[in-house]
Coordinates of C-alpha atoms in Angstrom, one line a residue:
Chain A
M30 CA 0.0 0.0 0.0
E31 CA 1.3 3.4 -0.9
M32 CA 2.2 5.6 2.1
P33 CA 0.5 9.0 2.1
D34 CA 2.8 12.0 1.6
D35 CA 3.3 14.6 4.4
T36 CA 0.6 16.9 3.0
E37 CA -1.9 14.1 3.0
V38 CA -0.9 13.1 6.5
M39 CA -1.4 16.7 7.7
R40 CA -4.8 16.8 6.1
Q41 CA -5.7 13.7 8.1
V42 CA -4.2 15.2 11.3
R43 CA -6.3 18.3 10.7
A44 CA -9.4 16.1 10.3
G45 CA -8.8 14.7 13.8
H46 CA -6.3 11.8 13.3
G47 CA -3.8 13.2 15.7
D48 CA -2.1 9.9 16.2
L49 CA -0.7 10.3 12.6
V50 CA 1.7 12.9 14.0
G51 CA 3.7 9.7 15.1
L52 CA 4.2 9.0 11.4
L53 CA 5.5 12.5 10.7
F54 CA 7.8 12.1 13.7
D55 CA 9.2 8.8 12.2
R56 CA 9.9 10.6 9.0
H57 CA 11.4 13.9 10.2
H58 CA 12.6 13.6 13.8
R59 CA 16.2 12.9 12.9
P60 CA 16.9 16.2 11.1
V61 CA 15.0 18.1 13.7
Y62 CA 17.0 16.5 16.5
G63 CA 20.2 17.1 14.5
F64 CA 19.2 20.7 14.1
F65 CA 18.9 21.1 17.9
I66 CA 21.9 19.0 18.9
N67 CA 24.2 20.9 16.6
L68 CA 22.9 24.2 18.1
T69 CA 22.8 23.3 21.8
H70 CA 25.1 20.2 22.2
E71 CA 22.6 19.0 24.8
P72 CA 21.1 15.6 24.0
T73 CA 18.4 15.7 26.7
L74 CA 17.4 19.2 25.9
S75 CA 17.4 18.4 22.1
E76 CA 15.1 15.5 22.7
D77 CA 12.7 17.6 24.7
L78 CA 12.7 20.4 22.0
T79 CA 12.2 17.8 19.3
Q80 CA 9.2 16.4 21.1
E81 CA 7.8 19.9 21.5
V82 CA 8.1 20.6 17.8
F83 CA 6.0 17.6 16.9
L84 CA 3.5 18.3 19.7
R85 CA 3.1 21.7 18.1
V86 CA 2.5 20.1 14.8
L87 CA -0.5 18.5 16.4
R88 CA -1.6 21.6 18.3
Y89 CA -1.2 24.0 15.4
A90 CA -2.2 21.6 12.6
Q91 CA -5.1 23.9 11.6
S92 CA -2.5 26.6 10.7
F93 CA -0.8 24.4 8.1
K94 CA -1.8 25.6 4.7
E95 CA -3.0 22.8 2.4
G96 CA -0.8 22.4 -0.5
S97 CA 2.3 23.9 1.1
A98 CA 5.5 22.0 1.8
F99 CA 5.6 20.4 5.2
R100 CA 9.4 20.5 5.9
P101 CA 9.7 24.3 5.9
W102 CA 6.7 24.6 8.1
L103 CA 8.2 22.0 10.5
F104 CA 11.5 23.9 10.7
R105 CA 9.7 27.2 11.2
I106 CA 8.1 25.6 14.3
A107 CA 11.6 24.3 15.3
R108 CA 13.0 27.8 15.2
N109 CA 10.0 29.1 17.2
V110 CA 10.5 26.3 19.8
L111 CA 14.2 27.2 20.1
T112 CA 13.3 30.9 20.4
D113 CA 10.7 30.2 23.1
H114 CA 13.2 28.0 25.0
R115 CA 15.9 30.8 24.9
N116 CA 13.4 33.4 26.1
R117 CA 12.3 31.1 29.0
L118 CA 15.9 30.5 30.1
R119 CA 17.6 33.8 29.2
P120 CA 20.4 34.2 29.5
L121 CA 21.1 30.7 28.2
A122 CA 24.8 30.5 28.6
Q123 CA 25.3 27.3 26.7
L124 CA 24.0 28.8 23.5
H125 CA 26.3 31.8 23.6
E126 CA 29.3 30.8 25.6
A127 CA 32.6 31.2 23.8
I128 CA 34.3 27.9 23.5
H129 CA 38.0 28.0 23.8
V130 CA 39.6 27.0 20.5
P131 CA 43.2 25.8 20.8
D132 CA 45.6 27.4 18.5
P133 CA 46.9 24.7 16.1
G134 CA 49.5 26.9 14.5
P135 CA 49.8 27.9 10.9
S136 CA 50.6 24.5 9.4
A137 CA 48.4 23.7 6.5
Q138 CA 48.8 20.0 7.3
I139 CA 47.3 20.5 10.8
A140 CA 44.5 22.5 9.2
A141 CA 43.8 19.7 6.8
E142 CA 43.7 17.2 9.6
A143 CA 41.4 19.5 11.5
A144 CA 39.0 19.5 8.6
A145 CA 38.3 15.8 9.3
D146 CA 37.6 16.6 13.0
H147 CA 33.9 16.9 13.8
E148 CA 34.6 18.5 17.1
Q149 CA 36.6 21.3 15.5
L150 CA 33.7 22.1 13.3
G151 CA 31.4 22.3 16.3
Q152 CA 33.8 24.7 18.0
A153 CA 34.0 26.9 14.9
L154 CA 30.2 26.9 14.6
A155 CA 30.0 27.9 18.3
K156 CA 31.8 31.1 17.5
L157 CA 29.1 32.2 15.1
T158 CA 25.9 33.8 16.3
L159 CA 23.0 31.4 16.9
E160 CA 21.2 32.9 13.9
K161 CA 24.1 32.2 11.6
R162 CA 24.5 28.6 12.9
E163 CA 20.8 28.0 12.4
L164 CA 20.9 29.3 8.9
L165 CA 23.9 27.2 7.9
L166 CA 22.4 24.0 9.4
L167 CA 19.0 24.6 7.7
S168 CA 20.7 25.5 4.4
R169 CA 22.2 22.0 4.3
D170 CA 18.8 20.2 4.7
P171 CA 18.5 18.2 1.5
D172 CA 14.7 18.3 1.7
M173 CA 14.4 22.0 1.6
S174 CA 14.9 24.2 -1.5
S175 CA 16.4 27.6 -1.4
Q176 CA 12.8 29.0 -2.0
D177 CA 11.6 27.0 1.0
L178 CA 14.4 28.4 3.2
A179 CA 13.8 32.0 1.8
G180 CA 10.1 31.5 2.9
I181 CA 11.2 30.6 6.4
Y182 CA 13.4 33.7 6.7
G183 CA 11.0 36.0 4.8
C184 CA 13.5 37.2 2.2
T185 CA 14.3 36.5 -1.5
S186 CA 16.4 33.5 -2.5
S187 CA 19.2 35.8 -3.7
A188 CA 19.3 37.7 -0.4
L189 CA 19.3 34.5 1.5
K190 CA 22.2 33.2 -0.5
V191 CA 24.2 36.3 0.4
R192 CA 23.5 35.7 4.1
I193 CA 24.5 32.0 3.8
H194 CA 27.7 32.9 2.0
R195 CA 28.6 35.5 4.7
A196 CA 28.0 32.9 7.4
L197 CA 29.9 30.2 5.6
N198 CA 32.9 32.6 5.1
E199 CA 32.9 33.5 8.8
L200 CA 32.8 29.8 9.6
R201 CA 35.7 29.2 7.3
I202 CA 37.7 31.9 9.0
H203 CA 37.1 30.4 12.4
F204 CA 37.6 26.8 11.2
F205 CA 40.8 27.4 9.4
H206 CA 42.0 30.0 11.8
H207 CA 42.5 32.8 9.3
Q208 CA 43.0 36.3 10.3
E209 CA 39.7 38.0 10.0
V210 CA 39.8 40.8 7.4
T211 CA 37.6 43.7 8.3
P212 CA 35.9 45.2 5.3
Chain B
M250 CA 35.6 30.4 -13.4
R251 CA 36.1 32.9 -10.7
C252 CA 35.9 32.2 -7.0
Q253 CA 32.7 34.1 -6.7
D254 CA 31.1 32.0 -9.4
F255 CA 32.3 28.8 -7.8
Q256 CA 31.0 29.8 -4.3
T257 CA 27.6 30.8 -5.8
H258 CA 27.3 27.5 -7.6
L259 CA 28.4 25.7 -4.4
L260 CA 25.4 27.1 -2.5
D261 CA 23.2 25.9 -5.4
A262 CA 24.6 22.4 -4.9
P263 CA 21.5 20.3 -5.9
E264 CA 21.0 22.3 -9.1
A265 CA 24.7 22.4 -10.0
S266 CA 25.2 18.7 -9.5
T267 CA 22.8 18.0 -12.4
D268 CA 24.8 19.9 -14.9
P269 CA 27.9 17.9 -16.0
M270 CA 29.5 20.9 -17.8
L271 CA 29.1 23.1 -14.7
R272 CA 30.4 20.3 -12.5
A273 CA 33.5 19.9 -14.7
S274 CA 34.1 23.6 -14.6
M275 CA 33.8 23.8 -10.9
G276 CA 36.1 20.8 -10.5
E277 CA 38.7 22.5 -12.6
H278 CA 38.5 25.7 -10.5
L279 CA 38.6 23.7 -7.3
S280 CA 41.8 21.9 -8.1
G281 CA 43.7 25.1 -8.2
C282 CA 42.0 27.2 -5.6
P283 CA 42.8 26.7 -1.9
E284 CA 40.2 29.1 -0.7
C285 CA 37.4 27.4 -2.6
Q286 CA 38.6 24.1 -1.3
E287 CA 38.0 25.4 2.2
F288 CA 34.5 26.4 1.2
Q289 CA 33.9 23.0 -0.3
V290 CA 35.2 21.1 2.8
L291 CA 33.0 23.1 5.1
W292 CA 30.0 22.8 2.9
D293 CA 30.4 19.0 2.8
R294 CA 30.9 18.7 6.5
L295 CA 27.9 20.9 7.3
G296 CA 25.9 18.5 5.1
A297 CA 27.2 15.5 7.0
L298 CA 26.0 17.0 10.4
G299 CA 22.4 16.2 9.4
T300 CA 23.1 12.5 9.9
T301 CA 23.3 12.7 13.7
E302 CA 22.4 9.6 15.7
T303 CA 19.3 10.0 17.8
P304 CA 18.9 8.7 21.4
A305 CA 17.7 5.1 21.9
R306 CA 13.9 4.7 22.3
M307 CA 13.3 8.3 21.4
A308 CA 10.4 7.4 19.1
E309 CA 8.8 5.2 21.8
R310 CA 9.0 8.1 24.3
F311 CA 7.4 10.4 21.8
R312 CA 4.6 8.0 21.2
D313 CA 3.8 7.8 24.9
R314 CA 3.9 11.6 25.1
L315 CA 1.7 11.9 22.0
A316 CA -0.8 9.5 23.5
L317 CA -1.1 11.6 26.6
E318 CA -1.3 14.8 24.6
L319 CA -4.2 13.4 22.6
L320 CA -5.9 12.4 25.9
I321 CA -5.5 15.9 27.3
Q322 CA -6.5 17.6 24.1
K323 CA -9.4 15.5 22.9
P324 CA -11.5 13.9 25.5
P325 CA -14.2 11.5 24.3
K326 CA -17.2 13.6 23.1
T327 CA -19.7 11.4 24.9
F328 CA -18.2 12.2 28.3
A329 CA -17.3 15.8 27.8
G330 CA -19.3 18.2 30.0
S331 CA -20.5 15.6 32.5
W332 CA -19.0 15.6 36.0
W333 CA -17.6 12.2 35.6
F334 CA -15.6 13.1 32.4
P335 CA -12.4 13.5 34.4
L336 CA -12.8 10.0 35.7
S337 CA -12.7 8.8 32.1
V338 CA -9.4 10.6 31.7
A339 CA -8.2 8.9 34.8
A340 CA -9.3 5.5 33.5
A341 CA -7.4 6.2 30.3
L342 CA -4.4 7.2 32.4
L343 CA -4.6 4.0 34.3
L344 CA -4.5 2.1 31.0
S345 CA -1.5 4.1 29.9
V346 CA 0.1 3.4 33.3
G347 CA -0.4 -0.3 32.7
M348 CA 1.1 0.0 29.2
V349 CA 4.2 1.8 30.6
I350 CA 4.6 -0.8 33.4
G351 CA 4.2 -3.6 31.0
Y352 CA 6.7 -2.1 28.6
S353 CA 9.3 -1.5 31.4
L354 CA 9.0 -5.0 32.7
R355 CA 9.3 -6.4 29.3
S356 CA 12.3 -4.3 28.3
G357 CA 14.1 -5.1 31.6
D358 CA 16.8 -2.6 30.9
G359 CA 16.4 -0.7 34.2
S360 CA 15.8 2.5 32.3
S361 CA 12.6 3.3 34.1
D362 CA 13.6 4.3 37.6
P363 CA 10.5 3.9 39.9
S364 CA 11.8 6.2 42.6
M365 CA 10.4 9.5 43.9
A366 CA 13.6 11.2 42.8
S367 CA 13.0 10.1 39.2
L368 CA 10.0 12.5 39.0
R369 CA 12.5 15.4 38.8
K370 CA 15.1 13.8 36.4
G371 CA 15.5 13.4 32.7
T372 CA 13.5 14.6 29.8
E373 CA 9.9 15.7 29.8
A374 CA 9.0 12.3 28.5
D375 CA 11.1 10.6 31.2
R376 CA 9.4 12.6 34.0
M377 CA 5.9 11.8 32.6
E378 CA 6.8 8.1 32.4
A379 CA 8.1 8.3 36.0
I380 CA 4.8 9.8 37.2
A381 CA 2.9 7.0 35.7
L382 CA 5.2 4.3 37.1
V383 CA 5.7 5.8 40.6
S384 CA 2.0 6.6 41.1
A385 CA 1.0 3.1 40.2
R386 CA 3.6 1.4 42.5
T387 CA 4.2 3.6 45.5
P388 CA 3.2 2.2 48.9
G389 CA 3.3 5.5 50.7
Q390 CA 0.3 7.5 49.5
G391 CA 1.2 10.7 51.3
D392 CA 4.7 10.8 49.9
M393 CA 3.4 10.3 46.4
V394 CA 0.7 13.1 46.7
S395 CA 3.4 15.4 48.0
A396 CA 5.7 14.5 45.1
L397 CA 2.9 15.1 42.5
M398 CA 2.0 18.4 44.2
D399 CA 5.6 19.4 43.9
R400 CA 5.7 18.6 40.2
I401 CA 2.4 20.6 39.7
G402 CA 3.9 23.5 41.4
H403 CA 7.4 23.5 40.0
D404 CA 7.9 21.4 36.8
P405 CA 8.7 23.7 33.9
S406 CA 6.8 21.5 31.5
L407 CA 3.0 22.1 31.2
A408 CA 2.6 18.5 30.0
V409 CA 4.3 17.1 33.1
R410 CA 2.2 19.3 35.3
L411 CA -1.0 18.1 33.7
S412 CA 0.2 14.5 33.9
A413 CA 0.8 15.0 37.6
V414 CA -2.8 16.3 38.0
E415 CA -4.1 13.3 36.2
A416 CA -2.1 10.9 38.4
L417 CA -3.8 12.6 41.4
Y418 CA -7.1 10.9 40.4
L419 CA -5.5 7.7 41.8
F420 CA -5.4 9.4 45.2
A421 CA -8.9 10.9 45.2
A422 CA -9.7 9.1 48.5
D423 CA -6.9 11.0 50.4
P424 CA -8.9 13.1 52.9
G425 CA -6.4 16.0 52.7
L426 CA -6.3 16.2 48.9
S427 CA -9.1 18.8 48.4
H428 CA -7.4 21.2 50.8
R429 CA -4.0 20.8 49.1
I430 CA -5.5 21.3 45.7
E431 CA -7.2 24.5 46.8
A432 CA -4.0 25.8 48.3
I433 CA -1.9 25.2 45.2
L434 CA -4.5 26.3 42.6
P435 CA -4.2 30.1 42.8
G436 CA -0.4 30.0 42.4
Q437 CA -0.7 28.3 39.0
N438 CA 0.2 30.5 36.1
R439 CA -1.3 28.3 33.4
P440 CA -5.1 28.2 33.0
E441 CA -4.9 24.6 31.7
V442 CA -3.5 23.4 35.1
Q443 CA -6.1 25.5 37.0
L444 CA -9.0 24.0 35.1
A445 CA -7.5 20.5 35.4
L446 CA -7.3 20.9 39.2
I447 CA -10.8 22.2 39.4
D448 CA -12.0 19.2 37.3
L449 CA -10.2 17.0 39.8
L450 CA -11.9 18.6 42.7
G451 CA -15.2 18.0 41.0
A452 CA -14.4 14.3 40.5
I453 CA -13.5 13.8 44.2
R454 CA -17.1 14.2 45.1
Q455 CA -16.5 14.8 48.8
K456 CA -18.0 17.5 51.0
R457 CA -14.6 19.0 51.5
A458 CA -14.1 19.2 47.7
A459 CA -17.5 20.9 47.3
E460 CA -16.6 23.5 49.9
A461 CA -13.3 24.1 48.2
L462 CA -15.1 24.6 44.9
R463 CA -17.5 27.0 46.5
R464 CA -14.7 29.1 47.8
L465 CA -12.8 29.0 44.5
A466 CA -15.9 30.1 42.6
K467 CA -15.8 33.3 44.7
E468 CA -12.0 33.7 44.6
G469 CA -11.4 37.1 43.1
Q470 CA -7.7 36.3 42.2
L471 CA -8.7 33.5 39.9
P472 CA -9.5 34.2 36.2
S473 CA -13.2 34.2 35.4
E474 CA -12.9 31.0 33.4
A475 CA -11.6 29.2 36.4
R476 CA -14.3 30.6 38.7
Q477 CA -17.0 29.6 36.2
R478 CA -15.6 26.1 35.9
A479 CA -15.6 25.8 39.7
E480 CA -19.3 26.8 39.7
T481 CA -20.1 24.3 37.0
R482 CA -18.3 21.4 38.8
L483 CA -20.0 22.4 42.0
S484 CA -23.5 22.3 40.4
Q485 CA -22.7 18.9 38.9
M486 CA -21.8 17.4 42.3
N487 CA -25.3 17.6 43.8
L488 CA -23.9 17.2 47.3

């Protein structure tokens, strides 16, 4: 039997079949959890936030526009959940604290080795603002087009691309320990 | 190809990858440009972050949580509005408690800690599971009521607080329960919890509960919705 797509599942959720949110959870909880864990580095918190996202899918199902893409709507909720969490716990030190990055020296070989180091990427990401980290993580979601992402951020695709490029360049500077060049 | 062009196409990765000419041109540029190599490395590694492992049993915990959420949000229509509606919720809760206990006994992994302290630990789902487990097993009724009251008063999660209210249905015979509910109710900052506590008072069907409802119906500090609910539950008690 053919599985209903996300839009059809949402139509049924809106019609009262709330248990089908479990199916949406099965399909999408990994990227949502990945989004939170890469931003917070807190597994327990990330699971709580992921659960909250899908419970909001149930609570706000009526606000889902029929025919629109599910994934961008889901991540719009995820961003709101994170914002609400930050507002509740402000100041939330773990989202903003500067993480000490050891100086590996200028060697290109060391930099190349560091490129394979997941931890180092996390440390470089931690030096960006939460908004930039969020943007970079969402921009690498294979199930979201640049138009979807632009819709989430309320700007044009070209404006969004500029923002992604700036964030990526800043990440590159931190990751490869370049001297930051002020414009 | 210039660096700017390469980096623009890199951000268009899905589109660029379908054009072999463009791919070849990008590859040629990449082989001789250290800066664009850095962009490429980071872009690839960011893409790999999405494949993070999730915690064990995460989906099961969500399904338990979803089941409780559906119970809270959507009571059976036949029962809604009658005084014994909350008892139907309690019956459903008992069923879920049985399911949780059955699951934990079956899994045998010791992950469900049936101690009072477990009510304060772990994720939202863990705390809700602990409420179900502990309320069903505890021998000391007074301790359990205190622990549930503590969660209603202090847990940051609305869902956990509502679960604790529902677990209190198991202790409706406790003679001091009405007084404790009345004491904790005005301090609640969420109307959902206030209404759930008032429904619980209505379900207790004891004289003390009726007196508590009568006072709450006139309590000026409560929102009008809560006062009206207290009046409704009082009228349905017929004591």
